Coordinates of C-alpha atoms in Angstrom, one line a residue:
Chain A
M1 CA -14.6 -23.3 11.0
T2 CA -16.9 -20.8 10.0
V3 CA -17.1 -19.4 5.6
E4 CA -15.7 -16.1 7.1
Q5 CA -12.8 -18.1 8.3
G6 CA -12.2 -19.6 5.6
I7 CA -12.2 -17.2 3.1
F8 CA -10.3 -15.2 5.1
L9 CA -7.3 -17.7 5.7
F10 CA -7.4 -18.3 1.5
I11 CA -6.9 -15.2 1.0
S12 CA -5.0 -14.1 3.8
F13 CA -2.4 -17.3 1.9
L14 CA -3.2 -15.4 -1.7
I15 CA -1.9 -12.1 -0.2
L16 CA 1.3 -13.1 1.9
F17 CA 1.7 -15.5 -1.4
S18 CA 1.6 -12.4 -3.9
G19 CA 3.0 -10.2 -1.9
F20 CA 6.3 -12.5 -1.9
M21 CA 5.9 -12.6 -5.2
M22 CA 6.2 -9.1 -6.0
V23 CA 9.7 -8.7 -3.5
T24 CA 11.4 -10.7 -6.0
R25 CA 10.7 -10.8 -9.4
S26 CA 12.9 -10.1 -11.1
N27 CA 10.5 -9.2 -14.1
L28 CA 8.8 -6.0 -12.9
V29 CA 5.3 -6.3 -14.9
H30 CA 4.8 -9.7 -13.3
A31 CA 5.9 -7.6 -9.9
A32 CA 3.0 -5.4 -11.1
L33 CA 0.9 -8.0 -11.8
Y34 CA 1.3 -9.8 -8.3
L35 CA 1.0 -6.1 -7.0
I36 CA -2.7 -6.5 -8.7
L37 CA -3.6 -9.6 -6.6
V38 CA -2.7 -8.0 -3.3
L39 CA -4.5 -4.7 -3.6
F40 CA -7.6 -7.2 -5.1
G41 CA -7.0 -8.9 -1.6
V42 CA -7.2 -6.7 0.3
A43 CA -10.3 -5.0 -1.0
V44 CA -12.1 -9.1 -0.2
L45 CA -10.8 -7.8 3.7
F46 CA -12.1 -4.9 3.4
V47 CA -15.9 -6.7 2.3
L48 CA -15.4 -8.9 4.8
L49 CA -14.8 -5.8 7.8
N50 CA -18.2 -4.6 6.3
A51 CA -16.2 -1.2 4.7
G52 CA -17.3 -2.3 1.5
F53 CA -17.0 1.8 0.6
L54 CA -13.8 1.3 1.1
A55 CA -14.2 -2.1 -0.9
V56 CA -14.8 -0.1 -4.5
V57 CA -12.5 2.6 -3.7
Q58 CA -9.7 0.3 -3.1
I59 CA -10.7 -1.5 -6.6
I60 CA -10.9 2.5 -8.4
V61 CA -8.4 3.9 -6.7
Y62 CA -5.6 1.3 -6.5
I63 CA -5.9 -1.2 -8.6
G64 CA -7.2 0.9 -11.5
A65 CA -5.7 3.8 -11.0
I66 CA -2.1 3.1 -9.2
A67 CA -0.8 -0.2 -9.9
I68 CA -2.2 1.0 -13.8
L69 CA 0.3 4.0 -13.6
M70 CA 2.9 1.8 -12.3
I71 CA 2.8 -0.2 -14.8
F72 CA 3.0 2.9 -17.4
A73 CA 5.8 3.6 -15.7
V74 CA 7.3 0.0 -15.7
M75 CA 6.9 0.1 -18.9
L76 CA 8.2 3.7 -20.2
T77 CA 12.1 2.9 -18.1
R78 CA 11.8 -0.6 -19.7
G79 CA 15.4 -1.8 -20.8
D80 CA 17.2 -1.3 -18.3
V81 CA 17.0 -3.0 -15.1
T82 CA 14.0 -5.2 -15.9
G83 CA 14.9 -8.5 -16.7
E84 CA 18.0 -8.3 -16.0
A85 CA 19.2 -11.3 -13.9
I86 CA 20.1 -9.3 -10.8
T87 CA 17.1 -7.6 -9.1
M88 CA 18.5 -7.2 -5.7
N89 CA 21.1 -4.7 -3.7
S90 CA 23.9 -5.5 -2.5
V91 CA 22.2 -5.1 1.8
F92 CA 19.7 -7.6 0.5
G93 CA 21.1 -10.2 3.5
W94 CA 20.3 -6.7 6.0
G95 CA 17.2 -6.1 4.6
M96 CA 15.7 -9.7 4.9
L97 CA 17.3 -9.7 8.8
L98 CA 15.9 -6.4 8.9
S99 CA 12.1 -7.2 7.8
S100 CA 11.9 -10.7 9.2
L101 CA 13.2 -9.0 13.1
F102 CA 10.6 -6.2 12.7
G103 CA 7.9 -8.7 11.4
F104 CA 8.3 -11.1 14.9
A105 CA 8.4 -8.3 16.9
L106 CA 5.4 -7.1 15.5
I107 CA 3.7 -10.5 16.0
I108 CA 5.2 -11.3 19.7
M109 CA 4.0 -7.6 20.9
L110 CA 0.5 -8.2 19.9
G111 CA 0.9 -11.6 21.4
Q112 CA 1.3 -9.6 24.3
W113 CA -2.0 -7.3 24.0
P114 CA -4.9 -8.6 25.8
A115 CA -7.4 -7.2 23.2
V116 CA -6.4 -8.7 20.1
T117 CA -8.4 -11.1 20.6
S118 CA -11.9 -9.3 20.7
L119 CA -14.5 -10.4 18.5
A120 CA -16.3 -7.6 15.9
P121 CA -18.7 -6.3 17.7
A122 CA -22.1 -5.5 16.0
L123 CA -22.9 -2.7 14.2
P124 CA -25.6 0.1 15.7
T125 CA -29.2 -0.5 14.1
G126 CA -29.9 1.8 11.2
W127 CA -26.2 2.2 9.8
N128 CA -25.9 3.3 6.5
E129 CA -21.8 3.3 5.9
L130 CA -22.8 6.0 2.6
V131 CA -24.1 8.6 4.6
E132 CA -21.7 8.3 7.7
I133 CA -18.7 8.9 5.7
G134 CA -20.9 11.8 3.8
V135 CA -22.2 13.6 6.6
A136 CA -18.6 13.5 9.0
F137 CA -16.6 14.5 5.1
L138 CA -18.6 17.5 4.3
S139 CA -19.9 18.4 8.2
P140 CA -18.0 20.6 10.1
Q141 CA -18.0 19.4 12.7
G142 CA -16.6 16.4 11.2
F143 CA -13.2 16.0 8.5
V144 CA -14.1 18.7 5.8
I145 CA -10.9 20.2 7.0
P146 CA -8.7 17.3 6.3
F147 CA -10.9 16.5 2.9
E148 CA -10.3 20.1 1.7
V149 CA -6.3 19.9 2.6
A150 CA -6.8 16.0 0.8
S151 CA -7.9 17.9 -2.4
V152 CA -5.3 20.8 -2.3
L153 CA -2.6 18.0 -1.8
L154 CA -4.0 16.1 -5.3
L155 CA -4.1 19.0 -7.3
A156 CA -0.3 20.0 -5.7
A157 CA 0.8 16.9 -6.9
L158 CA -0.4 16.9 -9.9
I159 CA 1.2 19.8 -11.4
G160 CA 4.3 18.8 -9.6
A161 CA 3.8 15.4 -11.5
L162 CA 3.4 17.7 -15.2
Y163 CA 6.8 19.8 -13.9
V164 CA 9.0 16.9 -13.1
A165 CA 8.1 15.0 -16.0
R166 CA 7.6 17.1 -19.2
A167 CA 10.2 17.0 -21.4
P168 CA 13.2 18.9 -21.3
K169 CA 12.9 22.1 -23.6
K170 CA 16.4 21.8 -26.0
G171 CA 19.2 24.3 -24.4
E172 CA 18.3 22.5 -20.8
Chain B
M1 CA -13.4 -14.3 14.4
P2 CA -10.9 -12.2 16.4
L3 CA -8.8 -9.5 15.7
S4 CA -5.6 -10.8 16.0
W5 CA -6.2 -12.4 12.4
Y6 CA -6.0 -9.6 10.9
L7 CA -3.4 -8.1 12.9
Y8 CA -0.7 -11.0 12.3
L9 CA -2.1 -10.7 8.1
A10 CA -1.2 -7.1 8.7
A11 CA 2.2 -7.7 10.3
G12 CA 3.7 -10.5 7.9
L13 CA 2.7 -7.8 5.1
F14 CA 3.7 -5.1 6.6
A15 CA 7.3 -7.0 6.8
L16 CA 7.5 -8.3 3.3
G17 CA 7.1 -5.2 1.8
L18 CA 9.6 -3.4 4.2
F19 CA 11.6 -6.1 3.2
G20 CA 10.8 -4.6 -0.5
A21 CA 11.5 -1.7 0.1
V22 CA 15.7 -2.0 2.0
A23 CA 16.3 -5.1 -0.6
R24 CA 14.7 -4.3 -4.2
K25 CA 17.4 -2.6 -6.4
N26 CA 14.5 -0.9 -9.4
A27 CA 13.0 2.7 -7.5
V28 CA 10.1 1.0 -9.5
A29 CA 9.8 -2.2 -7.3
I30 CA 11.1 0.3 -4.2
L31 CA 7.3 2.6 -4.4
M32 CA 5.3 -0.4 -5.2
S33 CA 7.2 -2.2 -1.9
V34 CA 6.0 1.2 -0.6
E35 CA 2.3 0.3 -1.2
L36 CA 2.3 -3.3 0.5
M37 CA 3.0 -1.2 3.7
L38 CA 0.5 1.3 2.6
N39 CA -1.9 -1.5 2.6
A40 CA -0.3 -3.5 5.6
V41 CA -1.4 0.2 7.5
N42 CA -4.6 -0.1 5.9
I43 CA -6.0 -3.3 6.8
N44 CA -5.4 -2.6 11.0
I45 CA -7.1 0.7 10.1
V46 CA -10.3 -0.6 9.1
A47 CA -9.8 -3.6 12.0
F48 CA -9.3 -1.2 14.7
W49 CA -12.7 0.8 13.3
R50 CA -14.5 -2.4 13.1
Y51 CA -13.5 -4.4 16.3
L52 CA -12.7 -1.4 18.7
A53 CA -14.6 1.7 17.7
P54 CA -17.4 0.8 15.2
A55 CA -19.6 3.9 15.7
E56 CA -17.6 5.9 14.8
I57 CA -16.8 6.7 10.7
G58 CA -13.3 8.0 11.9
G59 CA -11.2 4.8 11.2
Q60 CA -12.6 4.5 7.8
I61 CA -12.0 8.1 7.0
F62 CA -8.1 7.7 7.6
A63 CA -7.6 4.8 5.7
I64 CA -9.7 7.6 2.5
M65 CA -7.3 9.5 3.8
V66 CA -4.6 7.3 3.2
F67 CA -6.0 6.6 0.1
A68 CA -5.1 10.4 -1.6
V69 CA -1.7 10.0 -0.1
A70 CA -0.7 7.6 -1.7
A71 CA -2.7 9.0 -4.9
A72 CA -0.5 12.1 -4.5
E73 CA 2.7 9.8 -3.7
V74 CA 2.9 8.0 -6.4
A75 CA 2.1 10.4 -9.2
V76 CA 4.9 12.3 -7.7
G77 CA 7.0 9.6 -7.0
L78 CA 6.8 8.3 -10.9
A79 CA 7.3 11.4 -12.4
L80 CA 10.4 11.7 -10.6
F81 CA 11.3 7.8 -11.5
I82 CA 10.4 8.9 -15.3
S83 CA 12.7 12.6 -15.0
I84 CA 15.9 10.4 -14.3
Y85 CA 16.0 8.1 -16.1
N86 CA 15.5 10.4 -19.4
S87 CA 18.3 12.4 -18.3
R88 CA 20.5 9.1 -17.1
K89 CA 19.0 6.2 -18.1
T90 CA 18.8 4.4 -14.8
I91 CA 16.7 3.6 -12.6
A92 CA 18.6 1.6 -10.3
A93 CA 18.5 2.9 -7.0
D94 CA 21.6 1.8 -6.0
E95 CA 23.4 3.7 -9.4
I96 CA 21.6 7.5 -8.4
N97 CA 24.1 8.9 -6.9
L98 CA 23.3 12.1 -8.2
M99 CA 22.7 14.4 -4.5
K100 CA 25.9 12.1 -3.0
W101 CA 27.9 14.2 -1.1

């Protein structure tokens, strides 16, 4: 077993364990901390896949922004479900059945696909990931329109979130 | 290591996220489970890019788009939950029946 495989096995165990703990904890702050562990493990996988820029974006955007926003929301809506003994709703059993069936079906289907055992080809020589991403995002032959649409989407989400979460005015 | 390792891991992570999204009671926990599913998809996207088309950057671009959409979704979702909590003092998903027919 190579070092890379050892790292992969350790990280995948970490991801699956933390994911399981995340969906079963009743204390939501603990669940959010396990979510951060999962996100960190995924960043390590990105590094293993030669996508270092994505790993940095994963840490900044997911751990730095989204997970912290989750913790804010947990604390702002505290004293309700948090810490309660029952964290699952009444269709708990159906959810377990559905998700395990789905997972096993995915694994069986993957086993029948021939390309699944392929190994990673070498990256092209002179490959510079940041230059490639920058050119792809800003050239008209590339992804400039999705890039602009994503910025409009983020602006709309920002304004929408402000509007929805504002303090209600008097008489409303 | 073969591509299958990443795909099996992503399948397991997606199933965990699906379980959380279906079975959790708290709405914030449901949103966290959706994040798990998005991360499983991102692992798949980047693994496919690396193993099947490493010369084209498009695979990574799709992963970055998923980041942007996830950030927007979380911002709007959490604003909705805080607003619901202010008016109804609960964010248990099976008690928010305002729009139930």
